[in-house]
Coordinates of C-alpha atoms in Angstrom, one line a residue:
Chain A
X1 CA 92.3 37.3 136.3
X2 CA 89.2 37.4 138.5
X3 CA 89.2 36.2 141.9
X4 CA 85.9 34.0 141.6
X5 CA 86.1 30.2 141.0
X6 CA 84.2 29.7 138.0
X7 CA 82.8 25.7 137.7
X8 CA 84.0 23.5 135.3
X9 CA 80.5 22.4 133.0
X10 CA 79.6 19.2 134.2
X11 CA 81.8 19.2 136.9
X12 CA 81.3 18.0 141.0
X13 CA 81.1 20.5 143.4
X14 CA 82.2 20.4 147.1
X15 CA 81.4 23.8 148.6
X16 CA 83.0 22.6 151.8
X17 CA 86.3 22.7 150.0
X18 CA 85.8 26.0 148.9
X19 CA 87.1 28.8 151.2
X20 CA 84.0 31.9 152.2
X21 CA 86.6 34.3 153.9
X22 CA 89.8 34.4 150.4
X23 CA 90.7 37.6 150.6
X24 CA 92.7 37.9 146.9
X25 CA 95.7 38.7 149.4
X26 CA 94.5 42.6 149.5
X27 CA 93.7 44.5 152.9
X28 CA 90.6 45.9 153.3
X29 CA 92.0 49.4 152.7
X30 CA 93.4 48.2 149.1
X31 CA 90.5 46.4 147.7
X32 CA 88.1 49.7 148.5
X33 CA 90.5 51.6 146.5
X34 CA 90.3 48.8 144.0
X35 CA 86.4 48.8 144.4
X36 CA 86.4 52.5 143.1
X37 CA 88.2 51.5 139.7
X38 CA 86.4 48.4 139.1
X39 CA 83.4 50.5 139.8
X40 CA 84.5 53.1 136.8
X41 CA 85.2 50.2 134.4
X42 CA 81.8 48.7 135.0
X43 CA 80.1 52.1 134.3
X44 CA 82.0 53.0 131.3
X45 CA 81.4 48.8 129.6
X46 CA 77.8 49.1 130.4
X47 CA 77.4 52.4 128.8
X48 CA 79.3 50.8 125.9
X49 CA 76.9 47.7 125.6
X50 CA 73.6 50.5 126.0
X51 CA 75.0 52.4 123.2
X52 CA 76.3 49.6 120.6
X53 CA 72.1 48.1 121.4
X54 CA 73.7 44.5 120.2
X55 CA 73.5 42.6 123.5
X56 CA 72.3 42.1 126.8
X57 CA 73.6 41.1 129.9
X58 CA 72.2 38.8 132.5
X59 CA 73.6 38.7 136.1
X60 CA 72.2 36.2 138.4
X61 CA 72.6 36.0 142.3
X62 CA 72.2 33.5 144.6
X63 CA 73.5 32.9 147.5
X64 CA 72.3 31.8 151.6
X65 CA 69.9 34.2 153.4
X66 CA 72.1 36.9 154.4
X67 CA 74.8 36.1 151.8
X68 CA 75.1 39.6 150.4
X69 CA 72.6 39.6 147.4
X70 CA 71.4 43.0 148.3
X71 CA 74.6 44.7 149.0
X72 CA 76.5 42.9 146.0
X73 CA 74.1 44.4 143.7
X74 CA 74.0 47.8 145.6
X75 CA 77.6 48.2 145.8
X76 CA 78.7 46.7 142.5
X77 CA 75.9 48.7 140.1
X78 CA 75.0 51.6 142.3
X79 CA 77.1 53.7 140.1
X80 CA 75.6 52.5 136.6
X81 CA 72.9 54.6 134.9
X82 CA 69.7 53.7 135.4
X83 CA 68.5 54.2 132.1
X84 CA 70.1 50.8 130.9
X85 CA 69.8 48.4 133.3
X86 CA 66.7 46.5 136.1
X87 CA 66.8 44.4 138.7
X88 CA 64.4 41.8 139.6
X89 CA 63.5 40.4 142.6
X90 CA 62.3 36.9 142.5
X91 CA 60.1 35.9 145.7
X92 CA 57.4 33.6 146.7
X93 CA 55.2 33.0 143.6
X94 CA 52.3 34.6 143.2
X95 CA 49.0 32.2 142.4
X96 CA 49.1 34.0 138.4
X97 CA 53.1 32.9 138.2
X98 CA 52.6 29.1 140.1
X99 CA 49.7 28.6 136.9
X100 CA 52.6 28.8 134.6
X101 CA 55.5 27.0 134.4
X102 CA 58.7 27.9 136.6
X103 CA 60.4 29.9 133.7
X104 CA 57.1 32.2 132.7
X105 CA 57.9 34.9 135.0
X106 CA 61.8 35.2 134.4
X107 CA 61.3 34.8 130.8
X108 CA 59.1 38.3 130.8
X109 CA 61.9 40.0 132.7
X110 CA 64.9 38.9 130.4
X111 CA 66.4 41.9 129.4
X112 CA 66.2 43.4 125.7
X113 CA 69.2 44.2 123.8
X114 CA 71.5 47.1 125.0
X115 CA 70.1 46.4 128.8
X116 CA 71.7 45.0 132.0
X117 CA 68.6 43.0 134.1
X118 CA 70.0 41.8 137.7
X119 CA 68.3 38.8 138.9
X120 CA 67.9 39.1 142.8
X121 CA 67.3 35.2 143.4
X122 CA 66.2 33.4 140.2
X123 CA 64.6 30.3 138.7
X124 CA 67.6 28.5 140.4
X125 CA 65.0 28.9 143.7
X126 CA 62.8 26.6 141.5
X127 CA 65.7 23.7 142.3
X128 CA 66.8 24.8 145.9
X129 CA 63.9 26.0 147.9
X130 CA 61.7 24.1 146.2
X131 CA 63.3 20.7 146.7
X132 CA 64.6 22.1 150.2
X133 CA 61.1 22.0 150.9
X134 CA 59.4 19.7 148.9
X135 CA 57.2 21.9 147.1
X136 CA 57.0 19.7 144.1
X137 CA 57.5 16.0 143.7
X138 CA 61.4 14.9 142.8
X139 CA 60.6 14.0 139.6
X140 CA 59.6 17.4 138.6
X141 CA 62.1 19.6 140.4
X142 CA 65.0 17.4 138.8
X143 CA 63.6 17.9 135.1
X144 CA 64.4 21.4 135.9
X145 CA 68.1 21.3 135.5
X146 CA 67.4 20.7 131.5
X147 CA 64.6 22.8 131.4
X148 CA 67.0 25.4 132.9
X149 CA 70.1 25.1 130.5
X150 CA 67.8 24.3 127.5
X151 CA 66.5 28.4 128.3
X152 CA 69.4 29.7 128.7
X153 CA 71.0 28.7 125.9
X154 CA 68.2 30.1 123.9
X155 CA 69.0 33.6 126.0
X156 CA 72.6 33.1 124.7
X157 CA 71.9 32.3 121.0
X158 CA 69.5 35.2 121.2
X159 CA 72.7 37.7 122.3
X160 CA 72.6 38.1 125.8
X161 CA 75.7 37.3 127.7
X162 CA 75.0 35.5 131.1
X163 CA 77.3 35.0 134.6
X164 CA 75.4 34.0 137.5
X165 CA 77.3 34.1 141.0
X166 CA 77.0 32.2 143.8
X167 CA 77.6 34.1 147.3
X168 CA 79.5 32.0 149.5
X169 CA 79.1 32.5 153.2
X170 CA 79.8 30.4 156.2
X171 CA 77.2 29.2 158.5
X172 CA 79.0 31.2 161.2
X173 CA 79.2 34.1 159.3
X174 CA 75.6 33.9 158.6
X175 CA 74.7 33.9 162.3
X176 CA 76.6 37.0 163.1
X177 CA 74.7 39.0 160.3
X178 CA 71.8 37.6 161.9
X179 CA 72.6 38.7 165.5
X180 CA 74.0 41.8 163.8
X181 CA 70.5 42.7 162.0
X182 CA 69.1 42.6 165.7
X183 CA 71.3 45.0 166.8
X184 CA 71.2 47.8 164.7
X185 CA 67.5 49.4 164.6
X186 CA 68.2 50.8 160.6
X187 CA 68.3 47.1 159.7
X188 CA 65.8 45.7 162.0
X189 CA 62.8 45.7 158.8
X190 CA 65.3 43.2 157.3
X191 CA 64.5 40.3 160.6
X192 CA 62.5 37.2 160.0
X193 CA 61.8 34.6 161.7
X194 CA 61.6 32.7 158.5
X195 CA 65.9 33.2 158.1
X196 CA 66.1 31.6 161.6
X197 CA 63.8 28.4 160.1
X198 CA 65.6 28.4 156.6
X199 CA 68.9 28.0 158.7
X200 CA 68.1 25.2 160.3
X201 CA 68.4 23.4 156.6
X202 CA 71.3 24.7 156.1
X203 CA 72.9 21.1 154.7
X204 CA 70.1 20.3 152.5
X205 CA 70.6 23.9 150.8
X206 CA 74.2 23.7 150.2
X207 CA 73.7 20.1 149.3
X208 CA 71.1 21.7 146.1
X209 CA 73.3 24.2 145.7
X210 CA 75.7 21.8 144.7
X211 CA 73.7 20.2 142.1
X212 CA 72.7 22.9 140.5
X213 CA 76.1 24.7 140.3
X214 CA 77.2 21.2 138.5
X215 CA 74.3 20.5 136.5
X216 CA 74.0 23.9 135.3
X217 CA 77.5 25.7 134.7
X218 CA 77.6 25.6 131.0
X219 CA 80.1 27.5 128.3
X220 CA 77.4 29.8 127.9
X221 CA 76.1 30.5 130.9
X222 CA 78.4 30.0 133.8
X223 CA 78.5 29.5 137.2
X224 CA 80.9 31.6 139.8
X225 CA 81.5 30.9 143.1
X226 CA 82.2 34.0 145.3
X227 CA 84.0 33.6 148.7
X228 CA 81.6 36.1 150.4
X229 CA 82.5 36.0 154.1
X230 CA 84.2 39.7 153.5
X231 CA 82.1 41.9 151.8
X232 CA 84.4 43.8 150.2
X233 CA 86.3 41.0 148.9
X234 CA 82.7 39.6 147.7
X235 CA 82.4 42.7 145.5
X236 CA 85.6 43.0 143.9
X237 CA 85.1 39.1 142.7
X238 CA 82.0 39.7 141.0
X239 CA 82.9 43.2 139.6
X240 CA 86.4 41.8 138.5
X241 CA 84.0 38.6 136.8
X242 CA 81.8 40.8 134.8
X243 CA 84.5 43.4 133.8
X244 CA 86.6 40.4 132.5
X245 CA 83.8 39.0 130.4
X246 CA 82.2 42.1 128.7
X247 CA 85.9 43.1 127.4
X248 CA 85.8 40.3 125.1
X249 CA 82.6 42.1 123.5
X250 CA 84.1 45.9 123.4
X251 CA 85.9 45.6 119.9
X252 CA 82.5 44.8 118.5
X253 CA 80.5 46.9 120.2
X254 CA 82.4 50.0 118.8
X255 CA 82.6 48.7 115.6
X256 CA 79.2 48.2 115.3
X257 CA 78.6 52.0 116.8
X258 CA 80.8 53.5 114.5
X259 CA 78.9 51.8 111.5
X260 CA 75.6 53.2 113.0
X261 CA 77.4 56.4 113.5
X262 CA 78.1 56.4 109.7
X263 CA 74.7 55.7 108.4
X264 CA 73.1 58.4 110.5
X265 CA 75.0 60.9 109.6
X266 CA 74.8 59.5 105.9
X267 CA 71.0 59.8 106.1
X268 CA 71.1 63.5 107.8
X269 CA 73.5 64.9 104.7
X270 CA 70.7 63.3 102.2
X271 CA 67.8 64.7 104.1
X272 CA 69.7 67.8 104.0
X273 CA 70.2 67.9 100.6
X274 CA 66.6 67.1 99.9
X275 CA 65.8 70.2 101.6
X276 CA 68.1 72.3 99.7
X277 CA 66.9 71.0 96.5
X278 CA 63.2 71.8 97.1
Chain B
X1 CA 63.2 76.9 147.6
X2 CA 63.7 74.8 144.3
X3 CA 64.6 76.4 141.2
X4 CA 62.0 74.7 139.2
X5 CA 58.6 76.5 138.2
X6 CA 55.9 75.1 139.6
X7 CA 52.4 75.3 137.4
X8 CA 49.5 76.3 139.3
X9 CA 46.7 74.3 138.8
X10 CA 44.2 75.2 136.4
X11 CA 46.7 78.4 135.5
X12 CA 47.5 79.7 131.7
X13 CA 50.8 78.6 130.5
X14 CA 53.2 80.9 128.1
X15 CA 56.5 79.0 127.8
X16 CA 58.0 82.0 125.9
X17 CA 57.5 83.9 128.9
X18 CA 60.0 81.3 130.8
X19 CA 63.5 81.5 130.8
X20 CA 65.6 78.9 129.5
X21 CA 68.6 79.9 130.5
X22 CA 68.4 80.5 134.0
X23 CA 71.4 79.9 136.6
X24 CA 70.2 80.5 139.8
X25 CA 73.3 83.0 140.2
X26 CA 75.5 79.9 140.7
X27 CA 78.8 79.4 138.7
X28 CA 78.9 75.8 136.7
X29 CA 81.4 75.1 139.6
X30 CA 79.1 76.0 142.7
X31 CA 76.4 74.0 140.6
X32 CA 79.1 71.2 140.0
X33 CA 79.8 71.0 143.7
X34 CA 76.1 71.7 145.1
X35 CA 75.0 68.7 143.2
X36 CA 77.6 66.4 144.6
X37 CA 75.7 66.9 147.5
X38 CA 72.3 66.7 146.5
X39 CA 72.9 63.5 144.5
X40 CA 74.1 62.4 148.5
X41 CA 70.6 63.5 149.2
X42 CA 68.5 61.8 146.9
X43 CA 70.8 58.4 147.6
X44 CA 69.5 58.5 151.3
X45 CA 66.0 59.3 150.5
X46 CA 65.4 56.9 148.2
X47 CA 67.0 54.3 150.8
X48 CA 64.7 54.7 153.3
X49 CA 61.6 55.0 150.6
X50 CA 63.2 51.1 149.9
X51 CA 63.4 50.4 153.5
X52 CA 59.9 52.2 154.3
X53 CA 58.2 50.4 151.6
X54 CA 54.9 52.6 152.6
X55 CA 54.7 54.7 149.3
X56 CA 56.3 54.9 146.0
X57 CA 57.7 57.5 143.7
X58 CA 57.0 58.3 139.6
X59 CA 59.1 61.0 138.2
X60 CA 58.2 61.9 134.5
X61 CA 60.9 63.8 132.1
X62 CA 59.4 65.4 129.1
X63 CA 61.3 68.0 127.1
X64 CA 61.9 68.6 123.0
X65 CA 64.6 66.3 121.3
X66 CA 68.0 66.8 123.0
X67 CA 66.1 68.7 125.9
X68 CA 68.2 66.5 128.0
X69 CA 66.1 63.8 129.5
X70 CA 68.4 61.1 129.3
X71 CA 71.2 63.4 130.5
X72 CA 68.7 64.9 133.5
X73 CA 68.2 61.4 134.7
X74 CA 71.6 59.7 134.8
X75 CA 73.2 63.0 136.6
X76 CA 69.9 63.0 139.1
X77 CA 69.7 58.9 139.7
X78 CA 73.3 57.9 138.6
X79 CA 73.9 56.7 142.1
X80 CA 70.5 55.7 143.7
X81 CA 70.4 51.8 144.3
X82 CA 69.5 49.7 141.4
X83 CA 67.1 47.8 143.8
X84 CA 64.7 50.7 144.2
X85 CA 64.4 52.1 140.8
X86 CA 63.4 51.1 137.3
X87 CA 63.1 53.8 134.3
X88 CA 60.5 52.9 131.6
X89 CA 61.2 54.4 128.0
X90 CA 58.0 55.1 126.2
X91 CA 58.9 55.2 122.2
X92 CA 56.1 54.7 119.5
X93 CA 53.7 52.3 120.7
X94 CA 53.6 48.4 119.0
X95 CA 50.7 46.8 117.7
X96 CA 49.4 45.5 120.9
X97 CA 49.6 48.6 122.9
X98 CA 48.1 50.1 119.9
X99 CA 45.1 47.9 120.6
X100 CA 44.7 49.2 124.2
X101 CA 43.5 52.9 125.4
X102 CA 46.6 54.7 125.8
X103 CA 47.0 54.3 129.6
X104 CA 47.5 50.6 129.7
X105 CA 51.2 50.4 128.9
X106 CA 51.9 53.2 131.4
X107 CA 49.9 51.7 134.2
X108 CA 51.6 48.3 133.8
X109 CA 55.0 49.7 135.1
X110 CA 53.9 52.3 137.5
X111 CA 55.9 52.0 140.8
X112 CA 55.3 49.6 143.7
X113 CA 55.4 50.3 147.3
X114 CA 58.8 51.4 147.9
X115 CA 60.2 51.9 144.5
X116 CA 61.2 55.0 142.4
X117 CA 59.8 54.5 138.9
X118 CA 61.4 56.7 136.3
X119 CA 59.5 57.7 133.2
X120 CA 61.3 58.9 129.9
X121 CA 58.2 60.3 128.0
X122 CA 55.3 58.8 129.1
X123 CA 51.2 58.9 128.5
X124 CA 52.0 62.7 127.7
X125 CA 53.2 62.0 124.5
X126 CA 49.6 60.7 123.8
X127 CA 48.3 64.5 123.8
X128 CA 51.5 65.9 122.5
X129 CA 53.2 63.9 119.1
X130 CA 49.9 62.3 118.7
X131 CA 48.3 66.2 118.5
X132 CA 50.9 67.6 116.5
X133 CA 51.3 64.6 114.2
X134 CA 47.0 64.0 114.2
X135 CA 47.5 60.8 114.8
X136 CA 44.0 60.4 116.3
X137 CA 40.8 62.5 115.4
X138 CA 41.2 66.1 117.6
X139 CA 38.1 64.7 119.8
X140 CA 39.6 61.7 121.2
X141 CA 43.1 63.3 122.3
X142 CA 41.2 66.3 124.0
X143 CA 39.3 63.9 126.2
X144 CA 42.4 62.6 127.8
X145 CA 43.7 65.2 129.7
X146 CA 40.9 64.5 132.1
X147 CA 42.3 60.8 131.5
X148 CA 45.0 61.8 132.8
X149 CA 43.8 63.5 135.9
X150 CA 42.0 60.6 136.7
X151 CA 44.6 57.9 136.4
X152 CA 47.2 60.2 138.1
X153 CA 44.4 60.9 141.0
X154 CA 44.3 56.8 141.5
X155 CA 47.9 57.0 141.5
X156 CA 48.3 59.1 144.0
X157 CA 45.4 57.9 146.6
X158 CA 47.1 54.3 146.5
X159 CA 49.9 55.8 147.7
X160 CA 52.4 57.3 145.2
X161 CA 54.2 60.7 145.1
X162 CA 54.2 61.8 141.5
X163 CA 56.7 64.5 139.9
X164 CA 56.4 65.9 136.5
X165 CA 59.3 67.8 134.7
X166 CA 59.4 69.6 131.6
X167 CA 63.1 70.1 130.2
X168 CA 62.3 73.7 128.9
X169 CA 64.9 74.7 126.2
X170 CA 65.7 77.3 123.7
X171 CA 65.4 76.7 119.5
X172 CA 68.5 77.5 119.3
X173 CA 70.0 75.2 121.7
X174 CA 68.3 72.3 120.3
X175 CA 69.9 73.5 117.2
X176 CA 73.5 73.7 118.4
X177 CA 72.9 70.5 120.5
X178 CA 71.9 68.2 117.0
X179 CA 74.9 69.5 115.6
X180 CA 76.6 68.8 118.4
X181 CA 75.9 65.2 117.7
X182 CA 77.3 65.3 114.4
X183 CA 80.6 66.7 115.6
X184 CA 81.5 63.6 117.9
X185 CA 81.5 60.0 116.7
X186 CA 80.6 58.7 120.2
X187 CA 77.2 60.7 119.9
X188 CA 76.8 60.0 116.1
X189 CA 74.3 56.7 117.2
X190 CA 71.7 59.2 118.7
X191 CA 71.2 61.1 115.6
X192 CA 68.3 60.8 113.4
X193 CA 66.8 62.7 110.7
X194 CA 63.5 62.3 112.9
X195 CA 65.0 65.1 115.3
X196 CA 65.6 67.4 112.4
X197 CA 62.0 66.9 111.0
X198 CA 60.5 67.4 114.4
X199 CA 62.0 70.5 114.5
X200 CA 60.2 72.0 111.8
X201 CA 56.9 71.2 114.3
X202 CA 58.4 73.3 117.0
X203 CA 55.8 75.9 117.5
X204 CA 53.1 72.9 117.5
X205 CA 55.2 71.2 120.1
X206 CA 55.6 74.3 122.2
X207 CA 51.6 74.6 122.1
X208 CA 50.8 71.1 123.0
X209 CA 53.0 71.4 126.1
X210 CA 51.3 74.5 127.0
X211 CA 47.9 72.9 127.3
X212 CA 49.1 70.0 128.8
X213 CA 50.9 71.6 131.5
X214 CA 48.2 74.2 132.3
X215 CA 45.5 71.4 132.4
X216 CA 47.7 68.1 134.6
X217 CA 49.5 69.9 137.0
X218 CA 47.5 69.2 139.9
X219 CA 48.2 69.4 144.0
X220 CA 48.9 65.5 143.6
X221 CA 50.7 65.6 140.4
X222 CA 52.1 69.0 140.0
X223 CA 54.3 69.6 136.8
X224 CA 57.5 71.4 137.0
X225 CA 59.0 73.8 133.9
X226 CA 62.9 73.1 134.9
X227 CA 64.9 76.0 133.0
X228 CA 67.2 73.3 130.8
X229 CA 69.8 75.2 128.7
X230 CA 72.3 75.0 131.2
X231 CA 72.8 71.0 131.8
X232 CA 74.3 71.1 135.4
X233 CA 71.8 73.6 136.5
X234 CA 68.8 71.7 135.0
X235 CA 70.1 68.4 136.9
X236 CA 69.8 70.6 140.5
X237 CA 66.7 72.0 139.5
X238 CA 65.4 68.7 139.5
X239 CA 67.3 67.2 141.8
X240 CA 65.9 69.9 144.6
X241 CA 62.4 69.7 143.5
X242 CA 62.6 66.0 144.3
X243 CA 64.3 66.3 147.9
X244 CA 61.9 69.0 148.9
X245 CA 59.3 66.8 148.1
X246 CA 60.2 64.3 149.9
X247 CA 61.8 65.3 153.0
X248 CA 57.8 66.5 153.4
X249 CA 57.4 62.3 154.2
X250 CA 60.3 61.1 155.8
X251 CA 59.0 61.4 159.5
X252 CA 56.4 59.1 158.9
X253 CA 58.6 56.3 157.0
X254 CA 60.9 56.4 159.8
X255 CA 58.5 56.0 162.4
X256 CA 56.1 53.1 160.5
X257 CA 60.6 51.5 159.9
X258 CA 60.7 51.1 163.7
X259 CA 57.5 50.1 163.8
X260 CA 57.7 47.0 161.6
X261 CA 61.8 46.7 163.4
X262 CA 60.0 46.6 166.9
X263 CA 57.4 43.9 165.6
X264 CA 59.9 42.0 164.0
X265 CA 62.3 41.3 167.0
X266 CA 59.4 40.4 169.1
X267 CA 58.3 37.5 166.6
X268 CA 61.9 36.3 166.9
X269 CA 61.7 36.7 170.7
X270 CA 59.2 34.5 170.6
X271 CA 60.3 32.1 168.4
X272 CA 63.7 31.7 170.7
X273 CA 61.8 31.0 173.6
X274 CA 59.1 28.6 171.7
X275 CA 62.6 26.7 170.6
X276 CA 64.2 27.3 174.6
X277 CA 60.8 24.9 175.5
X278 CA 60.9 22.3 172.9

């Protein structure tokens, strides 16, 4: 059982009523040593869904400036081989992406079969930022929340398995990162002056966060909430999350590679044979 | 001082001449142990090539069938952040690369500022299987090695460090390494008759590399024959050649890091006091 609240399709959310600082009952001490295990188990199913070539997996984060997205990623995948997965960073749009519609760009970066793509922000921004700030008018940001379910599903007929996870910080925990960023001089390239701004709409952003947790959790594509106040405790949720989900797949997967397994070596004994005839 | 054999530029190559087999007088457990530590090397480099974001990184594997490529860069990059780096595989072109000159695909993915791109194959196929298999009149592959030098010259003045490895192994071992495959069901998926076929090219192959190492390794974009028989050792050849090259840099990302950390606290100095006013 993971430690991450996964929402209910169609479902209200109230993030106040949600706790940032759980702790799964662990100390600090156990859940590293946990960390280190879920870390193995992650390695060993993703080398699993590389080899078997029949799926791909798509891992979404979101979360508060400051929320963890970097460090999540970094500390859940760090150990994975590169050959088999990408992340992507979703920022401001460039003037090519905004001439398309708000799904162009992810669509190009979905990952192919056999692959793991991490989504560093997403086209969820295209419903929180963007109606934070009122890039577009409200009719058009709320058509998203089909437009957003109505692609995924196609992802999920099409064989990729999707979890998106929602970092949950506190407001006060997100000022002492941003004090904290200040003090150290290795983190200083992270400041902006644009996270001090963004905070000050901090209501209106869990308020869209919200919506689109409730409008777009689906059977297919859900949405976890992760109590992110501890990092560690942050980590272990979504590792825990993904490891749960890609289990279901394993019997599958090494059926499927064994079958391979049997035609190659099938097609090697005729080639073989071939030779020795001529 | 990396193991790895540099190729001077404009130099005659004679791979037969190069040992595949070498050790560097280290035991399998000194290697074992010495990588531990330069995989704890290449982690913190490639950090602060993130955090720098002032130049970016293309390594290129190339090697025979089973030379180890895939092996070389999960042991080299296993642990590196998933953030900063992205490995392209270059198989047999499709229809619409087809209809491009052969660099297009390549230069689509080259690294950004700040990111490690990892190539497995690459553009060199394009004067290697494309000379062996004649896939293209002998006219138009010879005119791309100054292609090559050109695009990998552009590369380079915008700002990217380029690393070019050749996974140099015996016949033999490519022969005990196929069957290898055969032996253990949880290889049997990367089997293919191809690889046996190939083989019957190898003298062709070992040509083609000849030229093409003798006429691209250049002070910007040096090629490097890494003595591959011995796994372990072939991941700390590479492995040093990489940290040597860029500890060369690291001075100037961590000055232009406090640079940008300086600038950044000032802007937030000064939007505290603009908000102390209001």
């Amino acid at each position: 059982m993971s430690h991450a609240i996964r929402i209910k399709p169609a479902s209200r959310v109230d993030l106040s009523s949600i706790p940032t600082s759980a702790d799964g009952g662990m100390t600090k001490e156990e859940g590293k040593a946990r960390m280190v295990e879920l870390s193995g188990e992650i390695n060993e199913l993703q080398d699993l869904l590389y080899a078997a070539g029949e799926q791909s997996l798509l891992v979404v984060f979101q979360g508060m400036d400051t929320a963890g997205k970097d460090g999540a990623i970094k500390s859940v995948f760090r150990s994975v081989d590169p050959l088999g997965v990408k992340s992507w960073p979703f920022k401001v749009p460039t003037e090519l992406e905004l001439a398309h519609d708000f799904l162009w760009r992810v669509h190009a970066v979905t990952p192919r079969k056999g692959q793991l793509a991490i989504f560093n922000r997403s086209h969820y921004e295209d419903v929180l930022v963007v109606r934070v700030k009122e890039l577009v008018p409200v009719k058009e940001w709320r058509a998203r929340y089909d437009h957003i379910n109505a692609f995924e599903k196609l992802l999920a007929d099409s064989g990729t398995i999707i979890l998106k996870f929602f970092l949950h910080i506190s407001k006060d925990e997100q000022e002492e990162r941003l004090l904290a960023r200040e003090e150290e001089v290795e983190k200083a390239w992270k400041l902006s002056v644009g996270d001090w701004k963004e905070r000050e709409s901090w209501n209106a952003y869990q308020a869209a966060y919200e919506d689109a947790l409730a409008k777009c959790s689906t059977k297919h594509a859900p949405w976890y909430v992760i109590p992110a106040d501890r990092k560690w405790f942050r980590d272990i949720a979504v590792a825990e999350t993904i490891i749960e989900t890609l289990k279901s797949y394993t019997d599958a997967w090494r059926e499927s590679l064994d079958a391979v397994g049997t035609i190659r070596k099938a097609e090697i004994d005729a080639f073989r044979s071939g030779q020795g005839e001529s």
